[in-house]
Every structure is written in C-alpha cells, then in structure tokens.
Coordinates of C-alpha atoms in Angstrom, one line a residue:
M78 CA 139.3 10.3 -26.9
D79 CA 138.5 11.7 -23.4
A80 CA 138.8 15.2 -24.8
G81 CA 136.3 14.4 -27.5
K82 CA 133.8 13.0 -25.0
K83 CA 134.2 16.1 -22.8
K84 CA 133.6 18.3 -25.8
L85 CA 130.5 16.3 -26.8
R86 CA 129.1 16.5 -23.3
S87 CA 129.7 20.3 -23.2
L88 CA 127.9 20.7 -26.5
N89 CA 124.9 18.7 -25.3
K90 CA 124.8 20.7 -22.1
R91 CA 124.8 24.0 -23.9
H92 CA 122.1 22.7 -26.3
T93 CA 119.9 21.6 -23.4
Q94 CA 120.4 25.0 -21.7
A95 CA 119.5 26.8 -25.0
L96 CA 116.3 24.7 -25.2
E97 CA 115.4 25.5 -21.6
I98 CA 116.0 29.2 -22.2
E99 CA 113.8 29.2 -25.3
L100 CA 111.1 27.3 -23.4
L101 CA 111.3 29.8 -20.5
R102 CA 111.1 32.7 -23.0
K103 CA 107.9 31.2 -24.6
E104 CA 106.4 30.7 -21.1
L105 CA 107.3 34.3 -20.2
A106 CA 105.7 35.6 -23.4
E107 CA 102.5 33.6 -22.8
E108 CA 102.3 34.9 -19.2
K109 CA 102.7 38.5 -20.5
D110 CA 99.9 37.9 -23.0
A111 CA 97.7 36.4 -20.3
R112 CA 98.5 39.3 -18.0
R113 CA 97.6 41.8 -20.7
A114 CA 94.3 39.9 -21.4
L115 CA 93.5 39.8 -17.7
E116 CA 94.3 43.6 -17.4
A117 CA 92.0 44.3 -20.4
K118 CA 89.2 42.2 -18.9
V119 CA 89.6 43.9 -15.5
E120 CA 89.5 47.3 -17.3
S121 CA 86.4 46.2 -19.2
L122 CA 84.7 45.0 -16.0
L123 CA 85.6 48.3 -14.2
Q124 CA 84.1 50.3 -17.1
G125 CA 81.0 48.1 -17.1
L126 CA 80.7 48.6 -13.4
K127 CA 81.0 52.4 -13.9
D128 CA 78.4 52.4 -16.6
T129 CA 76.0 50.3 -14.5
R130 CA 76.5 52.7 -11.6
D131 CA 75.8 55.7 -13.8
M132 CA 72.7 54.0 -15.2
Y133 CA 71.3 53.2 -11.8
Q134 CA 72.1 56.8 -10.6
R135 CA 70.2 58.2 -13.6
E136 CA 67.3 55.9 -12.8
V137 CA 67.3 57.0 -9.1
N138 CA 67.3 60.6 -10.2
R139 CA 64.4 59.9 -12.6
L140 CA 62.4 58.1 -10.0
Q141 CA 63.0 60.9 -7.5
V142 CA 61.6 63.4 -10.0
E143 CA 58.7 61.1 -10.9
N144 CA 57.9 60.6 -7.2
R145 CA 57.9 64.3 -6.6
D146 CA 55.5 64.8 -9.6
L147 CA 53.2 62.0 -8.4
K148 CA 53.0 63.5 -4.9
E149 CA 52.0 66.9 -6.4
K150 CA 49.4 65.2 -8.6
L151 CA 48.1 63.3 -5.6
E152 CA 47.7 66.4 -3.6
K153 CA 45.8 68.1 -6.5
A154 CA 43.6 65.1 -6.9
E155 CA 42.7 65.1 -3.2
K156 CA 41.9 68.8 -3.4
T157 CA 39.7 68.2 -6.5
I158 CA 37.9 65.3 -4.8
E159 CA 37.2 67.4 -1.8
W160 CA 35.9 70.2 -4.0
F161 CA 33.6 67.7 -5.8
R162 CA 32.4 66.4 -2.4
K163 CA 31.4 69.8 -1.3
Q164 CA 29.7 70.4 -4.7
K165 CA 27.7 67.2 -4.4
F166 CA 26.6 67.6 -0.7
G167 CA 25.1 71.0 -0.2
G168 CA 27.0 72.9 -2.9
T169 CA 29.8 75.4 -2.6
D170 CA 30.8 78.7 -4.1
E171 CA 34.5 78.0 -3.7
P172 CA 36.4 77.9 -7.0
L173 CA 38.3 74.9 -8.0
P174 CA 41.7 74.9 -6.2
E175 CA 44.5 76.4 -8.1
G176 CA 46.4 74.0 -10.4
C177 CA 43.6 71.4 -10.3
V178 CA 42.3 70.5 -13.8
I179 CA 39.2 68.4 -14.8
E180 CA 39.7 66.6 -18.1
L181 CA 36.6 66.4 -20.3
E182 CA 36.0 64.2 -23.3
F183 CA 32.7 64.7 -25.0
N184 CA 32.1 61.5 -26.9
E185 CA 29.9 62.0 -30.0
P186 CA 28.0 59.1 -31.7
G187 CA 30.2 56.9 -33.8
S188 CA 33.0 56.6 -31.2
S189 CA 34.0 53.1 -30.3
K190 CA 33.3 53.3 -26.5
A191 CA 32.0 50.7 -24.1
N192 CA 28.3 50.4 -23.5
E193 CA 28.4 52.6 -20.4
P194 CA 29.7 56.1 -20.8
S195 CA 33.3 56.6 -19.8
A196 CA 34.2 58.2 -16.4
K197 CA 35.4 61.3 -18.3
E198 CA 32.0 61.7 -19.9
L199 CA 30.2 61.4 -16.6
N200 CA 32.3 64.0 -14.7
E201 CA 30.6 67.3 -13.9
P202 CA 32.3 70.0 -15.9
D203 CA 34.3 72.8 -14.2
C204 CA 33.2 76.3 -15.3
D205 CA 36.7 77.6 -15.9
K206 CA 37.6 74.5 -17.9
L207 CA 34.4 74.7 -20.0
N208 CA 35.0 78.4 -20.8
D209 CA 38.2 77.4 -22.6
R210 CA 37.2 76.1 -26.0
K211 CA 40.6 74.6 -26.6
S212 CA 40.2 72.3 -23.7
I213 CA 37.2 70.5 -25.1
R214 CA 37.9 67.6 -27.5
S215 CA 35.2 67.2 -30.1
N216 CA 34.6 66.3 -33.6
E217 CA 31.9 68.9 -33.9
P218 CA 32.4 71.7 -36.4
G219 CA 33.9 74.8 -34.7
A220 CA 35.3 72.9 -31.8
R221 CA 38.8 74.3 -32.7
E222 CA 39.9 76.9 -35.2
A223 CA 42.2 75.7 -38.0
N224 CA 45.2 77.7 -36.7
E225 CA 44.4 77.0 -33.0
P226 CA 46.8 74.6 -31.3
K227 CA 45.5 71.4 -29.8
A228 CA 44.9 71.4 -26.1
E229 CA 47.4 69.6 -23.9
G230 CA 45.6 66.7 -22.1
R231 CA 46.2 63.3 -20.8
P232 CA 48.5 61.4 -23.2
K233 CA 47.2 58.4 -25.0
G234 CA 48.1 54.9 -24.1
Q235 CA 49.0 53.3 -20.8
Q236 CA 50.1 55.8 -18.2
A237 CA 53.3 55.7 -16.2
G238 CA 52.9 53.9 -12.9
S239 CA 49.7 52.0 -13.8
S240 CA 49.7 48.2 -13.6
G241 CA 49.6 46.5 -17.0
H242 CA 47.7 43.3 -17.9
G243 CA 50.8 41.3 -18.6
R244 CA 51.7 39.3 -21.6
T245 CA 48.8 38.2 -23.8
N246 CA 48.0 34.5 -23.3
R247 CA 48.5 32.7 -26.6
D248 CA 48.3 29.1 -25.3
N249 CA 45.5 28.4 -27.9
V250 CA 48.1 29.0 -30.7
P251 CA 49.8 25.7 -31.6
V252 CA 53.6 25.5 -31.4
S253 CA 54.9 24.6 -34.8
E254 CA 58.6 24.3 -34.0
T255 CA 60.9 24.1 -31.0
V256 CA 64.4 25.5 -31.6
K257 CA 67.2 24.9 -29.1
L258 CA 69.5 27.9 -28.5
E259 CA 72.9 27.5 -27.0
I260 CA 75.7 29.9 -26.2
P261 CA 78.1 29.7 -29.2
G262 CA 81.3 27.9 -28.1
G263 CA 79.7 26.8 -24.9
C264 CA 79.9 28.5 -21.5
C265 CA 82.9 28.6 -19.2
C266 CA 84.2 30.4 -16.2
K267 CA 85.7 33.7 -17.1
K268 CA 88.4 33.3 -14.5
C269 CA 89.7 29.7 -14.6
G270 CA 88.2 28.7 -18.0
K271 CA 86.4 25.6 -16.6
K272 CA 83.3 24.7 -18.6
Y273 CA 79.8 25.1 -17.1
R274 CA 77.5 22.1 -17.1
A275 CA 74.1 22.4 -19.0
L276 CA 71.0 22.3 -16.8
P277 CA 68.0 20.2 -17.8
E278 CA 65.7 23.1 -17.2
T279 CA 65.5 25.8 -20.0
D280 CA 64.5 29.4 -20.0
N281 CA 61.9 29.5 -22.7
S282 CA 61.0 32.5 -25.0
E283 CA 58.5 32.5 -27.8
L284 CA 57.9 34.5 -31.0
A285 CA 54.5 34.6 -32.8
E286 CA 55.0 34.2 -36.5
L287 CA 52.6 34.4 -39.5
L288 CA 53.2 32.0 -42.5
V289 CA 51.3 32.8 -45.7
W290 CA 51.2 29.5 -47.4
V291 CA 49.7 29.6 -50.9
H292 CA 49.3 26.1 -52.3
R293 CA 47.4 24.0 -54.7
I294 CA 45.8 20.6 -54.1
L295 CA 46.0 18.3 -57.1
Y296 CA 43.1 15.8 -57.3
E297 CA 44.0 12.8 -59.4
R298 CA 40.7 11.6 -60.8
V299 CA 41.0 8.0 -61.6
R300 CA 39.7 6.8 -65.1
Y301 CA 38.2 3.4 -65.6
A302 CA 38.0 1.5 -68.9
P303 CA 35.5 -1.4 -69.4
Q304 CA 36.8 -5.0 -69.8
C305 CA 33.7 -6.2 -71.6
Q306 CA 31.7 -5.2 -74.7
C307 CA 28.4 -4.7 -72.9
E308 CA 28.4 -0.9 -73.0
G309 CA 31.0 -0.3 -75.6
N310 CA 34.4 1.4 -74.8
K311 CA 33.0 4.2 -72.7
I312 CA 35.6 5.5 -70.1
E313 CA 34.3 6.5 -66.6
T314 CA 36.1 9.1 -64.6
A315 CA 35.9 9.8 -60.8
P316 CA 33.8 12.8 -59.9
P317 CA 35.6 16.2 -59.4
P318 CA 36.3 17.4 -55.9
P319 CA 33.5 19.4 -54.0
R320 CA 33.6 23.0 -55.0
L321 CA 31.4 26.1 -54.4
Y322 CA 30.0 26.2 -57.9
P323 CA 30.8 24.3 -61.1
R324 CA 34.1 24.8 -62.9
T325 CA 35.6 27.1 -60.4
T326 CA 39.3 26.5 -59.6
I327 CA 39.2 28.5 -56.4
G328 CA 38.9 26.5 -53.1
N329 CA 36.4 27.4 -50.4
S330 CA 39.1 28.5 -47.9
L331 CA 40.2 31.2 -50.5
W332 CA 36.6 32.3 -51.0
V333 CA 36.3 32.7 -47.3
Y334 CA 39.5 34.7 -47.1
L335 CA 38.4 37.1 -49.9
S336 CA 35.0 37.5 -48.2
V337 CA 36.3 38.2 -44.7
Q338 CA 39.0 40.6 -45.9
K339 CA 36.5 42.8 -47.6
F340 CA 33.3 42.6 -45.7
L341 CA 34.6 42.1 -42.2
H342 CA 38.0 44.0 -42.3
G343 CA 37.1 46.5 -44.9
V344 CA 40.0 45.8 -47.3
P345 CA 39.1 46.4 -50.9
T346 CA 39.2 43.3 -53.1
N347 CA 41.8 44.8 -55.5
R348 CA 44.2 45.4 -52.6
T349 CA 43.7 41.8 -51.4
L350 CA 44.4 40.5 -54.9
K351 CA 47.6 42.5 -55.0
G352 CA 48.7 40.9 -51.7
L353 CA 48.0 37.4 -53.0
S354 CA 49.9 38.1 -56.2
L355 CA 52.9 39.0 -54.0
A356 CA 52.6 35.6 -52.4
G357 CA 52.7 34.0 -55.9
L358 CA 49.0 33.5 -56.5
P359 CA 47.6 35.7 -59.3
L360 CA 43.8 35.9 -59.5
A361 CA 41.8 37.7 -62.2
H362 CA 39.5 40.4 -60.8
G363 CA 36.7 39.2 -63.1
T364 CA 36.9 35.7 -61.7
I365 CA 36.4 37.0 -58.2
V366 CA 33.5 39.2 -59.2
G367 CA 31.7 36.3 -60.9
G368 CA 32.2 34.1 -57.8
F369 CA 30.9 36.8 -55.5
K370 CA 27.8 37.1 -57.6
I371 CA 27.1 33.4 -57.0
I372 CA 27.9 33.7 -53.3
E373 CA 25.3 36.5 -53.0
E374 CA 22.7 34.0 -54.1
L375 CA 24.0 31.2 -51.8
L376 CA 23.6 33.5 -48.7
T377 CA 20.0 34.5 -49.3
P378 CA 18.4 31.7 -47.1
L379 CA 20.7 32.6 -44.2
Y380 CA 20.0 36.3 -44.6
E381 CA 16.3 35.9 -44.7
A382 CA 16.3 33.6 -41.7
I383 CA 18.3 36.2 -39.6
R384 CA 16.0 39.0 -40.8
E385 CA 12.9 37.1 -39.7
H386 CA 14.4 36.3 -36.3
C387 CA 15.3 40.0 -35.8
Q388 CA 11.8 41.0 -36.6
G389 CA 10.6 38.8 -33.8
G390 CA 12.6 40.6 -31.1
D391 CA 11.3 43.1 -28.6
F392 CA 14.2 45.5 -28.3
W393 CA 16.2 47.0 -31.2
N394 CA 18.9 49.5 -32.1
A395 CA 18.7 51.2 -35.5
D396 CA 20.9 53.5 -37.6
E397 CA 21.6 54.2 -41.2
T398 CA 24.5 55.4 -43.3
T399 CA 25.0 56.4 -46.9
W400 CA 26.1 53.9 -49.5
R401 CA 27.0 54.3 -53.2
V402 CA 25.8 52.0 -56.1
F403 CA 27.5 53.2 -59.2
D404 CA 25.5 51.5 -61.9
A405 CA 22.2 52.6 -60.5
E406 CA 20.2 55.6 -61.8
K407 CA 20.6 57.2 -58.4
I408 CA 24.1 56.7 -57.1
Q409 CA 23.5 57.5 -53.4
W410 CA 21.7 54.7 -51.5
W411 CA 21.3 54.0 -47.9
L412 CA 22.5 51.1 -45.8
W413 CA 20.2 50.5 -42.8
L414 CA 21.1 48.7 -39.7
I415 CA 18.5 47.1 -37.3
A416 CA 19.9 45.1 -34.5
S417 CA 18.1 43.0 -31.8
T418 CA 19.8 41.6 -28.8
D419 CA 21.2 38.6 -30.6
C420 CA 21.5 39.6 -34.3
A421 CA 22.0 42.5 -36.7
V422 CA 20.4 43.0 -40.1
Y423 CA 21.7 45.3 -42.8
I424 CA 19.3 46.5 -45.5
L425 CA 20.3 48.3 -48.7
D426 CA 17.7 50.7 -50.2
Q427 CA 17.6 53.7 -52.4
S428 CA 15.5 55.7 -49.9
R429 CA 15.9 57.0 -46.3
S430 CA 12.1 57.3 -46.0
Q431 CA 9.7 55.6 -43.7
D432 CA 9.3 52.6 -46.1
I433 CA 12.1 50.5 -44.6
P434 CA 11.1 50.9 -40.9
Q435 CA 7.4 50.4 -41.8
E436 CA 8.1 47.2 -43.7
F437 CA 10.6 45.8 -41.2
F438 CA 8.5 46.5 -38.1
G439 CA 5.1 45.7 -39.5
G440 CA 3.3 43.7 -36.9
A441 CA 6.2 43.8 -34.4
V442 CA 5.8 44.9 -30.7
G443 CA 8.7 46.3 -28.7
T444 CA 11.1 49.2 -28.1
L445 CA 13.3 50.8 -30.7
M446 CA 16.4 52.9 -29.6
T447 CA 17.6 55.2 -32.3
D448 CA 18.2 58.8 -33.3
R449 CA 15.4 61.3 -34.0
L450 CA 15.1 60.6 -37.7
A451 CA 11.6 61.3 -38.9
S452 CA 11.4 57.9 -40.6
Y453 CA 11.3 56.2 -37.3
K454 CA 8.7 58.6 -35.8
S455 CA 6.1 57.3 -38.3
L456 CA 6.1 53.8 -36.8
P457 CA 2.9 52.6 -35.1
E458 CA 2.4 52.9 -31.3
A459 CA 3.2 49.2 -30.9
I460 CA 6.8 50.2 -31.4
K461 CA 7.9 52.4 -28.5
K462 CA 10.4 54.9 -29.6
A463 CA 13.4 55.6 -27.3
W464 CA 15.5 58.6 -28.4
C465 CA 19.2 59.0 -28.0
W466 CA 20.4 61.5 -25.3
I467 CA 23.7 61.9 -27.1
H468 CA 21.9 63.4 -30.1
Q469 CA 19.8 65.6 -27.7
R470 CA 22.9 66.7 -25.9
R471 CA 24.6 67.6 -29.2
D472 CA 22.0 70.3 -29.8
I473 CA 23.1 72.0 -26.6
Y474 CA 26.7 71.4 -27.3
K475 CA 26.6 73.1 -30.7
L476 CA 25.1 76.1 -29.0
Y477 CA 27.8 76.1 -26.4
L478 CA 30.4 76.2 -29.2
G479 CA 28.8 78.4 -31.7
V480 CA 26.6 81.0 -29.8
P481 CA 28.6 83.0 -27.3
A482 CA 25.4 84.6 -25.9
L483 CA 24.1 81.1 -24.9
K484 CA 27.4 79.7 -23.6
N485 CA 26.6 79.9 -19.9
W486 CA 23.1 78.6 -20.4
A487 CA 24.4 75.7 -22.5
Q488 CA 27.1 74.9 -20.0
D489 CA 24.5 74.5 -17.2
W490 CA 22.5 72.1 -19.4
L491 CA 25.7 70.1 -20.2
V492 CA 26.4 69.7 -16.5
A493 CA 22.8 68.6 -15.8
I494 CA 22.9 66.0 -18.7
A495 CA 26.3 64.7 -17.4
E496 CA 24.7 64.1 -14.0
L497 CA 21.9 62.2 -15.7
F498 CA 24.4 59.9 -17.2
V499 CA 26.0 59.4 -13.8
L500 CA 22.7 58.5 -12.1
E501 CA 21.6 56.2 -15.0
N502 CA 24.9 54.4 -14.9
E503 CA 24.5 53.7 -11.2
R504 CA 21.2 52.1 -11.8
H505 CA 22.4 50.3 -14.9
V506 CA 25.2 48.6 -12.9
L507 CA 22.7 47.4 -10.3
W508 CA 20.5 46.0 -13.1
R509 CA 23.4 44.2 -14.8
L510 CA 24.4 42.6 -11.5
G511 CA 20.8 41.3 -11.0
R512 CA 20.1 43.6 -8.0
A513 CA 17.0 45.3 -9.4
V514 CA 15.2 45.0 -6.1
G515 CA 15.7 46.2 -2.6
T516 CA 16.5 49.5 -0.9
V517 CA 19.6 50.2 -2.9
W518 CA 17.7 49.8 -6.2
E519 CA 14.8 51.9 -5.0
T520 CA 17.1 54.7 -3.9
A521 CA 19.0 54.7 -7.3
Q522 CA 15.6 54.7 -9.2
K523 CA 14.2 57.5 -7.0
R524 CA 17.3 59.7 -7.5
L525 CA 17.1 59.1 -11.3
E526 CA 13.4 59.9 -11.5
D527 CA 13.8 63.1 -9.4
H528 CA 16.6 64.3 -11.7
V529 CA 14.6 63.6 -14.8
Q530 CA 11.6 65.5 -13.3
A531 CA 13.9 68.4 -12.5
L532 CA 15.1 68.5 -16.1
K533 CA 11.5 68.4 -17.4
E534 CA 10.5 71.3 -15.1
R535 CA 13.6 73.2 -16.2
W536 CA 12.8 73.1 -19.9
E537 CA 9.2 73.8 -19.3
N538 CA 10.0 76.9 -17.2
E539 CA 12.5 78.1 -19.7
L540 CA 10.1 77.8 -22.6
R541 CA 7.8 80.2 -20.7
L542 CA 10.5 82.9 -20.6
P543 CA 10.0 85.9 -22.9
K544 CA 12.6 86.9 -25.6
L545 CA 14.3 83.5 -25.9
H546 CA 17.1 83.3 -28.4
K547 CA 15.8 81.6 -31.6
M548 CA 18.3 78.6 -31.4
Q549 CA 17.7 78.4 -27.7
K550 CA 14.0 78.0 -28.3
Q551 CA 14.6 75.3 -30.9
A552 CA 16.7 73.3 -28.5
L553 CA 14.0 73.5 -25.8
N554 CA 11.2 72.7 -28.2
S555 CA 13.2 69.6 -29.2
F556 CA 13.0 68.5 -25.5
K557 CA 9.3 69.0 -25.6
R558 CA 8.8 67.0 -28.8
H559 CA 11.0 64.1 -27.8
W560 CA 10.5 63.9 -24.1
D561 CA 8.4 60.8 -24.1
G562 CA 11.1 58.9 -26.1
L563 CA 13.9 60.4 -24.0
T564 CA 12.4 59.0 -20.8
V565 CA 11.6 55.5 -21.9
F566 CA 14.7 54.3 -20.0
L567 CA 13.0 55.1 -16.6
A568 CA 10.6 52.2 -16.8
D569 CA 12.9 49.9 -18.8
P570 CA 16.5 49.4 -17.5
R571 CA 17.4 47.6 -20.8
V572 CA 17.2 50.9 -22.6
P573 CA 20.4 52.9 -22.5
L574 CA 20.7 56.7 -22.8
H575 CA 22.5 56.4 -26.1
N576 CA 22.5 54.5 -29.4
N577 CA 26.2 53.7 -29.3
R578 CA 25.6 50.0 -30.0
A579 CA 24.1 50.8 -33.4
E580 CA 26.9 53.3 -34.1
R581 CA 29.5 50.6 -33.5
L582 CA 27.7 48.0 -35.6
V583 CA 27.5 50.4 -38.5
R584 CA 31.1 51.4 -38.2
G585 CA 32.4 48.5 -40.2
A586 CA 30.2 49.4 -43.1
V587 CA 31.4 53.0 -42.9
V588 CA 35.1 51.9 -43.1
L589 CA 34.3 49.6 -46.1
R590 CA 32.5 52.5 -47.9
K591 CA 35.5 54.8 -47.3
N592 CA 38.0 52.2 -48.5
S593 CA 36.1 50.9 -51.6
F594 CA 33.7 53.9 -52.2
G595 CA 30.6 51.6 -52.2
S596 CA 29.4 49.0 -54.7
G597 CA 29.6 48.8 -58.5
S598 CA 26.2 47.3 -58.9
Q599 CA 23.1 46.5 -56.9
W600 CA 23.8 42.8 -56.5
S601 CA 27.2 43.8 -55.0
G602 CA 25.5 46.1 -52.5
N603 CA 23.1 43.3 -51.6
L604 CA 26.1 41.0 -51.0
T605 CA 27.6 43.6 -48.7
A606 CA 24.3 43.7 -46.7
K607 CA 24.1 39.9 -46.5
L608 CA 27.7 39.3 -45.4
L609 CA 27.7 42.1 -42.9
T610 CA 24.5 40.6 -41.5
L611 CA 26.1 37.1 -41.2
F612 CA 29.4 38.3 -39.8
Q613 CA 28.0 40.7 -37.2
T614 CA 25.3 38.2 -36.1
W615 CA 27.9 35.5 -35.6
L616 CA 30.2 37.9 -33.8
I617 CA 27.4 39.1 -31.5
N618 CA 26.9 35.5 -30.5
E619 CA 30.7 34.9 -30.0
L620 CA 31.0 32.6 -33.0
N621 CA 34.0 32.6 -35.4
P622 CA 32.9 34.0 -38.8
D623 CA 35.9 32.5 -40.6
E624 CA 35.2 29.0 -39.5
L625 CA 31.4 29.2 -39.9
L626 CA 31.5 30.6 -43.4
L627 CA 34.0 28.0 -44.4
D628 CA 31.7 25.3 -43.0
Y629 CA 28.8 26.8 -44.8
F630 CA 30.7 26.9 -48.1
N631 CA 31.7 23.3 -47.6
V632 CA 28.1 22.3 -47.2
C633 CA 27.1 24.3 -50.3
S634 CA 29.8 22.4 -52.2
K635 CA 27.8 19.2 -51.9
T636 CA 25.3 20.8 -54.3
P637 CA 27.5 23.2 -56.3
G638 CA 25.9 26.5 -57.0
K639 CA 22.9 25.9 -54.7
P640 CA 22.3 26.7 -51.0
P641 CA 21.8 23.8 -48.6
P642 CA 18.3 22.7 -47.8
D643 CA 18.9 22.9 -44.0
I644 CA 20.5 26.0 -42.6
T645 CA 19.7 25.5 -38.9
D646 CA 23.3 24.6 -38.0
F647 CA 24.4 28.1 -39.0
L648 CA 21.8 30.1 -37.0
P649 CA 23.0 30.8 -33.4
W650 CA 19.6 30.4 -31.9
S651 CA 19.1 26.9 -33.4
M652 CA 22.7 25.8 -33.1
S653 CA 23.6 23.0 -30.6
D654 CA 25.8 23.8 -27.6
E655 CA 28.4 21.4 -28.9
R656 CA 28.5 23.3 -32.3
K657 CA 28.7 26.6 -30.5
R658 CA 31.8 25.4 -28.6
Q659 CA 33.3 24.1 -31.9
F660 CA 33.0 27.4 -33.6
A661 CA 33.5 29.7 -30.6
L662 CA 35.6 32.8 -31.0
P663 CA 39.2 32.5 -30.0
P664 CA 40.0 33.9 -26.5
G665 CA 40.7 37.7 -26.6
Y666 CA 38.5 38.5 -29.5
Q667 CA 36.2 41.4 -28.7
K668 CA 32.7 41.0 -30.1
P669 CA 30.9 44.1 -31.4
G670 CA 27.9 45.8 -29.9

C-alpha cells in the first residue's frame, strides 16, 4: 500500500514538473518573440532616424544654395537700383552692371490687369534688353519668330521666399456634416502598451465639397368636388405652382443656372446640357431655346432702364468686338460696350459705324475714354474724347519690332511713354487717396504736365525734320491728330491713360463668342446683350447675379410670361441698402472693371 502511494506521489510530481517545464518553454518563446519584435521596432526607429537626418541634411544643403543665390540676386538688385538712381537724378552714361537684367512686360489691350499699370510696365527699359527681341513678351505680330525659342524670364506663380496670403477664408460656407476621426484601434504607448486618454480638444481639418443635387419638386394640387347642386358637378383644382411662363416644367433655379453658365461663364448651352444629363437630368435643346426666347422678352424693361441710366452718366468707357448672327443676311455683326462708372451696356448691331455712338450719346455731356475708332470721332463737342495711350504706344511698338531702321528711335519713345505712365500713376494714387490738394499734389501735377509738354515739343520738332521714314511720319502725325484727346487726363484725374476697363468688360463676350461662335438668330444675340448688361452691371455694384436673377424670375413667375410692373428693386441705384446687403457678392469674388 505504501509503495503504491509513493509511486502515485512520484507520478504526480513528475507531471507537475512537466507542466512547469512546458509553461516555462511557452514563456521563453513569448519572450523571444517580444525581443524580436522589439529589435525590429528599434531597427525601424533607427532607419527612420537616419532617413529624417538625411532629409534635414538635404534641406540644409538646399537652403544654403538658395541663400547663396538670393544674396547674389540682392547684390544685383542693389546695383540695378543704384544705376536707376543715377539715371533719374542727373543721368549717367554708365552701362547697366554686368549680370543685372530688367524684365519688361508690354501689356497690350485685352489683358486682364489692374486699373493701374503694373510695375513692370512702368519700368524704364534698358537699351541692351530692348535690343534683344526675344526678351520682349508681346502678342503683337512679329514679336517672336515661329522657330525662335521663348525668352527665359520670371517664372509664373508665387515666387520662392515670398510671403503667401494664407488659407482662403471660407467661413461663409455652411458646414453640412461633422465627421469624427479616430486612430483605428485606439492609441497606446509604443513601449509599455498603456492606452492614451482622448483629449476634449480636437485638431480640426476641413474639405470643401461640391454636391450636384438634381431633384424634382412634386406639387400635389388638391381637387375639390361640390356637395351641392347649385353649380352642377364641376370640380375645382388648386392653381399650379409659380413658374416663369405657362406650361414649362423647368424651375426658376434651373433657368438661372442655364443663363449664368452661358452668359456669365461662357459655357455653351449644349455643353451644359450634357453635364446635366450626366447628373441624370436630360433636357431637350429645343425646350431651352424656347425658354430663352421668352426670357429675352422678360429682361427688356431691366435692359432699357440700365441703358437709360448709363446715358445719364458723365464718364464712359467704350469698346466693340465682332459677333456672329448666323440666320441674318450679313453674318458678322458687332457687339458694342459702353460703360459708365456704375453700369455697363452691351448693344448688338450690324454696323460698326457712327450710328450707335450718335444714338446712344445724343444729348449727353461728359467724357468718353476709348480707342481711336473713327465712329467715336464723329460725336459732338459735348462729348469730350479721351484716347487710349496704349493704342498710341502700340504704333511705336510695331515700328520697334518691324522696322530695324527705326528701332532706336522707337526705343526712345517707348522709354518716354513708360515714364509718362509712372508720373500719371503717382498722381492717380494721390487722387484715389483723396489728397488732390497741397504741395505734394501740385508737385506731382507739375511733373506730369512738364513731361507731357516735353512729349509734345518732341513730336512737333521731329515732324519738322526732313526725310522722315514714311511709317515714322505716320506715327508722329497720329500724335498730332489725337493730341487733344491724349491729354484730357491732365485736367481730369478720373481719366486713365488706358481703356483697360472696357477691354476687361468685353472679355467675357469674347470668350463666349469663341466658345459658341456667336448666336443662331437675332433674338438670341439680343438676349446675349441683355444678360451681359445685367450680369456686369450687378457685378460692378458688387451684387450677386445668381441670386438677383433668381429673385427676378421668382417675381416674374407671379405673372407667368410677363415682366413685373415694378423693377426698381433690381436696379443698383434704386435698391435699398438692406437689399444690397441681402444680395451682396460673397467675400473673395473679384468684380469686373
């Protein structure tokens, strides 16, 4: 019995030892796995540290090279400034220091620049730079041969080292959804594995999204049956929802979208319809054409009111561009632009003759800034004509590019005209700041007048010279013919040296013409003129064309197919301040002109 008990105890002891050995083996294996994982993590961290060190070393090397280049550019800039200072005060025969380059950008009409000429345009040209045709950027014919490489100049976009404007503020855009983002599986210590606690503050990021939501609104029109025999069994039905014209199934917001896409953004209607069909909304082209024809009639009162207001101004910009009307006997028409300080009017006509200016400005008194088109020259003396210096300068610039014998002569004139822009801009800044009195103003005015007088004496003296080149004489005679209009700005600081405002206002029509080739019929061309007039007038007055056109269509829907009897709420000059705030442009939108 005792031997059996001893044997049993021995077996139990060996079993216990075997279990302990197995447990120790498992623990040892787990420790080995943990050690291997730790070694792999350490190796990964070391590799990451090495990569980070290499990245920072590369960045240090790049910054050292950039710093060296910036120091060289700064030295060249200081030398260039010193050279200009000598040129301005007393003059100098010293050449521009070696390695210093003056960038030129000759902006021709049609470019979307600010009201004042850019700093590049106002710099006095350097002779060596001007003598290299490849260094001059221009849209003029002959500025660069077809096989000639483009000149290397300042790269486009924000330059390295310059301070940016930061992220665009979009606080006016509503937040539609807030999504909470967490680290998958939570966050814990990489050494001991203890979990982190979540903080109440979050680090927020945002994404701007666009949702195209095509939908229908179903109006359930209640029907009523009589419960008496007084009028028989006639059933009455609730009236249909307000709509732009009878029987249309297209809502006002969609009509606004179609109008804005084409006549503000220049997108052809067919392209817009394809985009809507991708979103699941097929629309027949004929339906849209029929609706636009009715819209053209609805806009007539607004168009006429804006035109009448523009005629009552005292300062205008004007320009014109070609337009096509394909069902007319003569396909090529003209789209005229006449803009006062607070509105813009577009007029479609078959002719580029004096008829349109004569009709529009009949009985008006003021100043008209435009190019040298003969149609404007026929206006009565009550309209003072101010001619564009950019067009005048273009005559000289063409000679500089195309007539080698006149290159030096043209270069001198370009420098003189550039100085004119500098002096006029100095005076214009004072005028805009409300400082058109005092010694500073008088000095700026005197410098400008003296320079203009010097230009006059220059072309007068050159016209007396014998054996002038034919094209040289034409350019000088142009100064003689247009001098009164070229110098209107001296007595009226409102008048700029250029007609860039009109060029910018007509640019949208040019883009639309290039994208859609023009209009299929005259009524369509008239619709173009009317919507361009409305959109640009509202934008000039910092009003939202989308919202205002929708509001106008909603008012028209009260009498489907007919314009409202009162349109004063849609004219900026008769609109209440509260309504202007209601329909103000969103922050960041840049108005034209």
